[in-house]
Amino acid sequence: LLPGLQLPESMRGTDLEALVTLYMPVLSLLALLELLPIMLHRLASRYEGVKSYSALQMRTMRRYWRFQLATIGVTVLSGSVSNSLTAMLDQPTSMLWELGQSLPQVAVYFLATVLSSALVVGPVSLLRLPLLAQLTWTALTRRLREIFCLH
């Protein structure tokens, strides 16, 4: 689709290509799902002017939940219906059969999303990286001040 995003010829047909084509959409969706609550929270507090913390949380989670439902619906419909749309238009009576054949193909994407979320995003969230970075920066700057002030 985009010429700059194509893999080099030497990587085509390899396991690395399969890994990139399977996990890049999954990881980009998971990154978006990690950043979306922060963006929705800022939207509600700064643009809409919501003051109450509970109202901020409720708006953020409600919109986040709706986005997740829309993502699931769009993914299923675009992955299954787009592939078999021409066959369904040619023979409308075969609609259920076509959907039955194409819906399981989307299961690989969902399985990769759920496994990546459970095995990557969950443990990384438990690390609390922003807090870890802040504590590391504080300790590092304190140590540097001690070194340069004593000598």
Coordinates of N, CA and C in Angstrom, one line a residue:
L1 N 0.8 -1.2 0.0 CA 0.0 0.0 0.0 C 0.9 1.3 0.0
L2 N 1.7 1.4 1.0 CA 2.6 2.5 1.0 C 4.0 2.0 0.7
P3 N 4.7 2.6 -0.3 CA 6.0 2.1 -0.8 C 7.1 2.2 0.3
G4 N 7.0 3.1 1.2 CA 8.1 3.2 2.2 C 8.0 2.2 3.3
L5 N 6.8 1.6 3.4 CA 6.6 0.6 4.5 C 6.7 -0.9 4.0
Q6 N 7.2 -1.1 2.8 CA 7.4 -2.4 2.3 C 8.7 -3.0 2.8
L7 N 8.6 -4.3 3.0 CA 9.9 -5.1 3.5 C 10.8 -5.2 2.3
P8 N 12.1 -5.3 2.6 CA 13.0 -5.6 1.5 C 12.8 -6.9 0.9
E9 N 13.3 -7.1 -0.3 CA 13.1 -8.4 -1.0 C 13.7 -9.6 -0.3
S10 N 14.8 -9.3 0.4 CA 15.5 -10.4 1.1 C 14.7 -10.9 2.2
M11 N 13.8 -10.2 2.8 CA 13.0 -10.6 3.9 C 11.7 -11.2 3.6
R12 N 11.3 -11.1 2.3 CA 10.0 -11.7 1.9 C 10.1 -13.2 1.9
G13 N 9.0 -13.8 2.4 CA 8.9 -15.2 2.5 C 9.6 -15.9 3.7
T14 N 10.1 -15.0 4.6 CA 10.8 -15.5 5.8 C 9.9 -15.5 7.0
D15 N 10.4 -16.1 8.1 CA 9.6 -16.0 9.3 C 9.5 -14.6 9.9
L16 N 10.5 -13.8 9.6 CA 10.5 -12.4 10.0 C 9.4 -11.6 9.4
E17 N 9.1 -11.9 8.1 CA 8.0 -11.2 7.4 C 6.7 -11.6 8.0
A18 N 6.6 -12.9 8.4 CA 5.3 -13.4 9.0 C 5.2 -12.7 10.4
L19 N 6.2 -12.6 11.1 CA 6.2 -12.0 12.4 C 5.8 -10.5 12.3
V20 N 6.4 -9.8 11.3 CA 6.1 -8.4 11.2 C 4.7 -8.2 10.7
T21 N 4.2 -8.9 9.7 CA 2.9 -8.7 9.2 C 1.8 -9.2 10.2
L22 N 2.1 -10.1 11.1 CA 1.1 -10.5 12.1 C 1.1 -9.6 13.3
Y23 N 2.3 -9.2 13.8 CA 2.3 -8.5 15.0 C 2.4 -7.0 14.9
M24 N 2.7 -6.4 13.8 CA 2.8 -4.9 13.7 C 1.3 -4.3 13.9
P25 N 0.3 -4.9 13.2 CA -1.0 -4.3 13.5 C -1.5 -4.5 14.9
V26 N -1.1 -5.7 15.5 CA -1.5 -6.0 16.9 C -0.8 -5.0 17.8
L27 N 0.5 -4.8 17.7 CA 1.2 -3.9 18.6 C 0.8 -2.5 18.4
S28 N 0.5 -2.1 17.2 CA 0.0 -0.7 17.0 C -1.3 -0.5 17.6
L29 N -2.2 -1.5 17.5 CA -3.5 -1.4 18.2 C -3.3 -1.4 19.7
L30 N -2.5 -2.2 20.3 CA -2.2 -2.2 21.7 C -1.6 -0.9 22.2
A31 N -0.7 -0.3 21.4 CA -0.2 1.0 21.7 C -1.2 2.0 21.8
L32 N -2.1 2.0 20.8 CA -3.2 3.0 20.7 C -4.1 2.8 22.0
L33 N -4.4 1.5 22.3 CA -5.3 1.2 23.4 C -4.6 1.6 24.8
E34 N -3.3 1.7 24.8 CA -2.6 2.1 26.0 C -2.6 3.7 26.1
L35 N -2.5 4.3 25.0 CA -2.5 5.8 25.0 C -3.9 6.5 25.0
L36 N -4.9 5.7 24.5 CA -6.2 6.3 24.4 C -6.8 6.8 25.7
P37 N -6.7 6.0 26.8 CA -7.3 6.5 28.1 C -6.6 7.8 28.5
I38 N -5.3 8.0 28.3 CA -4.7 9.2 28.7 C -5.2 10.4 27.8
M39 N -5.3 10.1 26.6 CA -5.8 11.2 25.7 C -7.3 11.5 26.0
L40 N -8.1 10.5 26.3 CA -9.5 10.8 26.6 C -9.6 11.5 27.9
H41 N -8.8 11.2 28.9 CA -8.8 11.9 30.1 C -8.4 13.4 30.0
R42 N -7.4 13.6 29.2 CA -7.0 15.0 29.0 C -8.1 15.8 28.2
L43 N -8.7 15.1 27.2 CA -9.8 15.7 26.5 C -10.9 16.1 27.4
A44 N -11.3 15.2 28.3 CA -12.4 15.6 29.2 C -12.0 16.6 30.2
S45 N -10.8 16.6 30.7 CA -10.4 17.6 31.7 C -10.1 19.0 31.1
R46 N -9.3 19.0 30.0 CA -8.9 20.3 29.5 C -9.8 20.9 28.5
Y47 N -10.4 20.1 27.6 CA -11.2 20.7 26.6 C -12.7 20.9 27.1
E48 N -13.2 19.8 27.7 CA -14.6 19.9 28.1 C -14.7 20.5 29.5
G49 N -13.6 20.6 30.3 CA -13.7 21.3 31.5 C -14.3 20.6 32.7
V50 N -14.3 19.2 32.6 CA -14.9 18.4 33.7 C -14.0 18.5 34.9
K51 N -14.5 18.8 36.1 CA -13.7 19.1 37.3 C -13.7 17.9 38.2
S52 N -14.7 17.2 38.3 CA -14.8 16.1 39.2 C -14.0 14.9 38.7
Y53 N -13.2 14.3 39.6 CA -12.4 13.1 39.3 C -13.2 11.9 38.9
S54 N -14.3 11.7 39.6 CA -15.2 10.6 39.3 C -15.9 10.8 37.9
A55 N -16.2 12.0 37.6 CA -16.8 12.3 36.3 C -15.8 12.1 35.2
L56 N -14.6 12.5 35.5 CA -13.5 12.3 34.5 C -13.3 10.8 34.2
Q57 N -13.2 10.1 35.3 CA -13.0 8.6 35.1 C -14.2 8.0 34.4
M58 N -15.4 8.4 34.7 CA -16.6 7.8 34.1 C -16.6 8.1 32.6
R59 N -16.3 9.4 32.2 CA -16.3 9.7 30.8 C -15.2 9.0 30.1
T60 N -14.0 8.9 30.7 CA -12.9 8.3 30.0 C -13.2 6.8 29.8
M61 N -13.7 6.1 30.8 CA -13.9 4.7 30.7 C -15.1 4.4 29.7
R62 N -16.1 5.2 29.8 CA -17.3 5.0 28.9 C -16.8 5.2 27.4
R63 N -16.0 6.2 27.1 CA -15.6 6.4 25.7 C -14.6 5.3 25.3
Y64 N -13.7 4.9 26.3 CA -12.8 3.8 26.0 C -13.5 2.5 25.7
W65 N -14.5 2.2 26.5 CA -15.3 1.0 26.3 C -16.0 1.0 24.9
R66 N -16.5 2.2 24.5 CA -17.2 2.3 23.2 C -16.2 2.1 22.1
F67 N -15.0 2.7 22.3 CA -14.0 2.6 21.3 C -13.6 1.1 21.1
Q68 N -13.4 0.4 22.2 CA -13.1 -1.0 22.1 C -14.1 -1.9 21.4
L69 N -15.4 -1.6 21.7 CA -16.5 -2.3 21.0 C -16.5 -1.9 19.5
A70 N -16.3 -0.7 19.2 CA -16.3 -0.3 17.8 C -15.1 -1.0 17.1
T71 N -13.9 -1.1 17.8 CA -12.8 -1.7 17.2 C -13.0 -3.2 16.9
I72 N -13.7 -3.8 17.8 CA -14.0 -5.3 17.6 C -15.0 -5.4 16.4
G73 N -16.0 -4.6 16.4 CA -17.0 -4.6 15.3 C -16.4 -4.3 14.0
V74 N -15.6 -3.3 13.9 CA -14.9 -2.9 12.6 C -14.0 -4.0 12.2
T75 N -13.2 -4.6 13.1 CA -12.2 -5.6 12.8 C -12.9 -6.8 12.2
V76 N -14.0 -7.3 12.9 CA -14.7 -8.5 12.4 C -15.3 -8.2 11.1
L77 N -16.0 -7.1 11.0 CA -16.7 -6.8 9.7 C -15.8 -6.6 8.6
S78 N -14.7 -5.8 8.8 CA -13.8 -5.6 7.7 C -13.0 -6.8 7.3
G79 N -12.7 -7.6 8.3 CA -11.9 -8.8 8.0 C -12.7 -9.9 7.4
S80 N -14.0 -10.0 7.7 CA -14.7 -11.1 7.2 C -15.6 -10.7 6.0
V81 N -16.3 -9.6 6.2 CA -17.2 -9.2 5.1 C -16.5 -8.7 3.9
S82 N -15.4 -8.0 4.0 CA -14.7 -7.5 2.8 C -14.2 -8.6 2.0
N83 N -13.8 -9.7 2.6 CA -13.2 -10.8 1.8 C -14.3 -11.5 1.0
S84 N -15.5 -11.6 1.6 CA -16.5 -12.4 1.0 C -17.7 -11.6 0.5
L85 N -17.5 -10.3 0.3 CA -18.6 -9.4 -0.1 C -19.1 -9.7 -1.5
T86 N -18.1 -9.9 -2.4 CA -18.5 -10.2 -3.8 C -19.3 -11.5 -3.9
A87 N -18.9 -12.5 -3.2 CA -19.6 -13.8 -3.2 C -21.0 -13.6 -2.6
M88 N -21.1 -12.8 -1.6 CA -22.5 -12.6 -1.0 C -23.4 -11.8 -2.0
L89 N -22.8 -10.8 -2.7 CA -23.6 -10.0 -3.6 C -24.0 -10.9 -4.8
D90 N -23.1 -11.8 -5.3 CA -23.5 -12.7 -6.4 C -24.6 -13.7 -6.0
Q91 N -24.4 -14.3 -4.8 CA -25.4 -15.2 -4.3 C -25.8 -14.9 -2.9
P92 N -26.8 -14.1 -2.7 CA -27.2 -13.7 -1.3 C -27.7 -14.9 -0.4
T93 N -28.1 -16.0 -1.0 CA -28.5 -17.1 -0.2 C -27.3 -17.8 0.5
S94 N -26.1 -17.5 0.0 CA -24.9 -18.1 0.6 C -24.2 -17.2 1.6
M95 N -25.0 -16.2 2.1 CA -24.4 -15.2 3.0 C -23.9 -15.9 4.3
L96 N -24.7 -16.8 4.9 CA -24.3 -17.4 6.2 C -23.1 -18.3 6.0
W97 N -23.1 -19.0 4.8 CA -22.0 -19.9 4.6 C -20.7 -19.1 4.4
E98 N -20.8 -18.0 3.7 CA -19.6 -17.2 3.4 C -19.1 -16.6 4.7
L99 N -20.0 -16.1 5.6 CA -19.6 -15.6 6.9 C -19.0 -16.7 7.7
G100 N -19.6 -17.9 7.7 CA -19.0 -19.0 8.4 C -17.6 -19.4 8.0
Q101 N -17.3 -19.2 6.7 CA -16.0 -19.4 6.2 C -15.0 -18.3 6.5
S102 N -15.4 -17.1 6.5 CA -14.5 -16.0 6.7 C -14.3 -15.5 8.1
L103 N -15.3 -15.7 9.0 CA -15.1 -15.3 10.4 C -14.0 -15.9 11.1
P104 N -13.7 -17.2 10.9 CA -12.6 -17.8 11.6 C -11.2 -17.3 11.2
Q105 N -11.1 -16.7 10.1 CA -9.9 -16.1 9.6 C -9.5 -14.9 10.5
V106 N -10.5 -14.2 11.0 CA -10.2 -13.1 11.9 C -9.8 -13.5 13.3
A107 N -10.0 -14.8 13.6 CA -9.7 -15.3 15.0 C -8.2 -15.3 15.2
V108 N -7.4 -15.4 14.2 CA -5.9 -15.3 14.3 C -5.5 -14.0 14.8
Y109 N -6.1 -12.9 14.3 CA -5.8 -11.6 14.7 C -6.2 -11.3 16.2
F110 N -7.4 -11.8 16.5 CA -7.9 -11.6 17.9 C -7.0 -12.4 18.8
L111 N -6.6 -13.6 18.5 CA -5.8 -14.4 19.3 C -4.4 -13.8 19.6
A112 N -3.9 -13.2 18.5 CA -2.6 -12.5 18.6 C -2.8 -11.3 19.5
T113 N -3.9 -10.6 19.4 CA -4.1 -9.4 20.2 C -4.3 -9.8 21.7
V114 N -5.1 -10.8 22.0 CA -5.3 -11.2 23.3 C -4.0 -11.7 24.0
L115 N -3.3 -12.6 23.3 CA -2.0 -13.1 23.8 C -1.0 -12.0 24.0
S116 N -0.9 -11.1 23.1 CA 0.1 -10.0 23.2 C -0.3 -9.1 24.4
S117 N -1.6 -8.8 24.5 CA -2.0 -8.0 25.6 C -1.8 -8.7 27.0
A118 N -2.0 -10.0 27.0 CA -1.8 -10.7 28.3 C -0.3 -10.9 28.6
L119 N 0.5 -11.1 27.6 CA 1.9 -11.5 27.8 C 2.9 -10.3 27.7
V120 N 2.4 -9.2 27.1 CA 3.3 -8.1 26.9 C 2.8 -6.9 27.7
V121 N 1.6 -6.4 27.3 CA 1.1 -5.2 27.9 C 0.8 -5.3 29.4
G122 N 0.3 -6.5 29.8 CA 0.1 -6.7 31.3 C 1.3 -6.6 32.1
P123 N 2.4 -7.4 31.8 CA 3.6 -7.2 32.6 C 4.3 -5.9 32.5
V124 N 4.2 -5.2 31.3 CA 4.8 -3.9 31.2 C 4.0 -2.9 32.0
S125 N 2.7 -3.0 32.0 CA 1.9 -2.1 32.9 C 2.2 -2.3 34.3
L126 N 2.5 -3.5 34.7 CA 2.9 -3.8 36.1 C 4.2 -3.2 36.5
L127 N 5.1 -3.0 35.5 CA 6.4 -2.3 35.8 C 6.2 -0.9 36.2
R128 N 5.1 -0.2 35.7 CA 4.9 1.2 35.9 C 6.1 2.0 35.5
L129 N 6.4 1.9 34.2 CA 7.5 2.5 33.6 C 7.7 4.0 33.8
P130 N 6.7 4.8 33.8 CA 6.9 6.2 34.1 C 7.4 6.5 35.5
L131 N 6.8 5.7 36.5 CA 7.3 5.9 37.9 C 8.7 5.4 38.0
L132 N 9.0 4.2 37.3 CA 10.4 3.7 37.4 C 11.4 4.7 36.8
A133 N 11.0 5.3 35.6 CA 11.9 6.3 35.0 C 12.1 7.5 35.9
Q134 N 11.0 7.9 36.6 CA 11.2 9.1 37.5 C 12.1 8.8 38.6
L135 N 11.9 7.6 39.2 CA 12.7 7.2 40.4 C 14.2 7.0 40.0
T136 N 14.4 6.5 38.8 CA 15.8 6.3 38.3 C 16.4 7.7 38.0
W137 N 15.7 8.6 37.4 CA 16.2 9.9 37.2 C 16.5 10.7 38.5
T138 N 15.6 10.5 39.5 CA 15.9 11.2 40.7 C 17.1 10.6 41.4
A139 N 17.3 9.3 41.4 CA 18.5 8.7 42.0 C 19.7 9.1 41.3
L140 N 19.6 9.1 39.9 CA 20.8 9.4 39.1 C 21.2 10.9 39.4
T141 N 20.3 11.8 39.4 CA 20.6 13.2 39.6 C 21.2 13.4 41.0
R142 N 20.6 12.7 42.0 CA 21.1 12.9 43.4 C 22.5 12.4 43.5
R143 N 22.8 11.2 42.8 CA 24.2 10.7 42.8 C 25.1 11.6 42.1
L144 N 24.7 12.2 41.0 CA 25.6 13.1 40.3 C 25.9 14.4 41.1
R145 N 24.9 14.9 41.8 CA 25.1 16.0 42.7 C 26.1 15.7 43.8
E146 N 25.9 14.5 44.4 CA 26.9 14.1 45.4 C 28.3 14.0 44.9
I147 N 28.4 13.4 43.7 CA 29.8 13.3 43.2 C 30.4 14.6 42.9
F148 N 29.7 15.5 42.2 CA 30.3 16.8 41.8 C 30.4 17.8 42.9
C149 N 29.5 17.7 44.0 CA 29.6 18.7 45.1 C 30.7 18.3 46.1
L150 N 31.0 17.0 46.2 CA 32.0 16.6 47.1 C 33.4 16.9 46.6
H151 N 33.6 16.9 45.3 CA 35.0 17.0 44.8 C 35.3 18.4 44.4

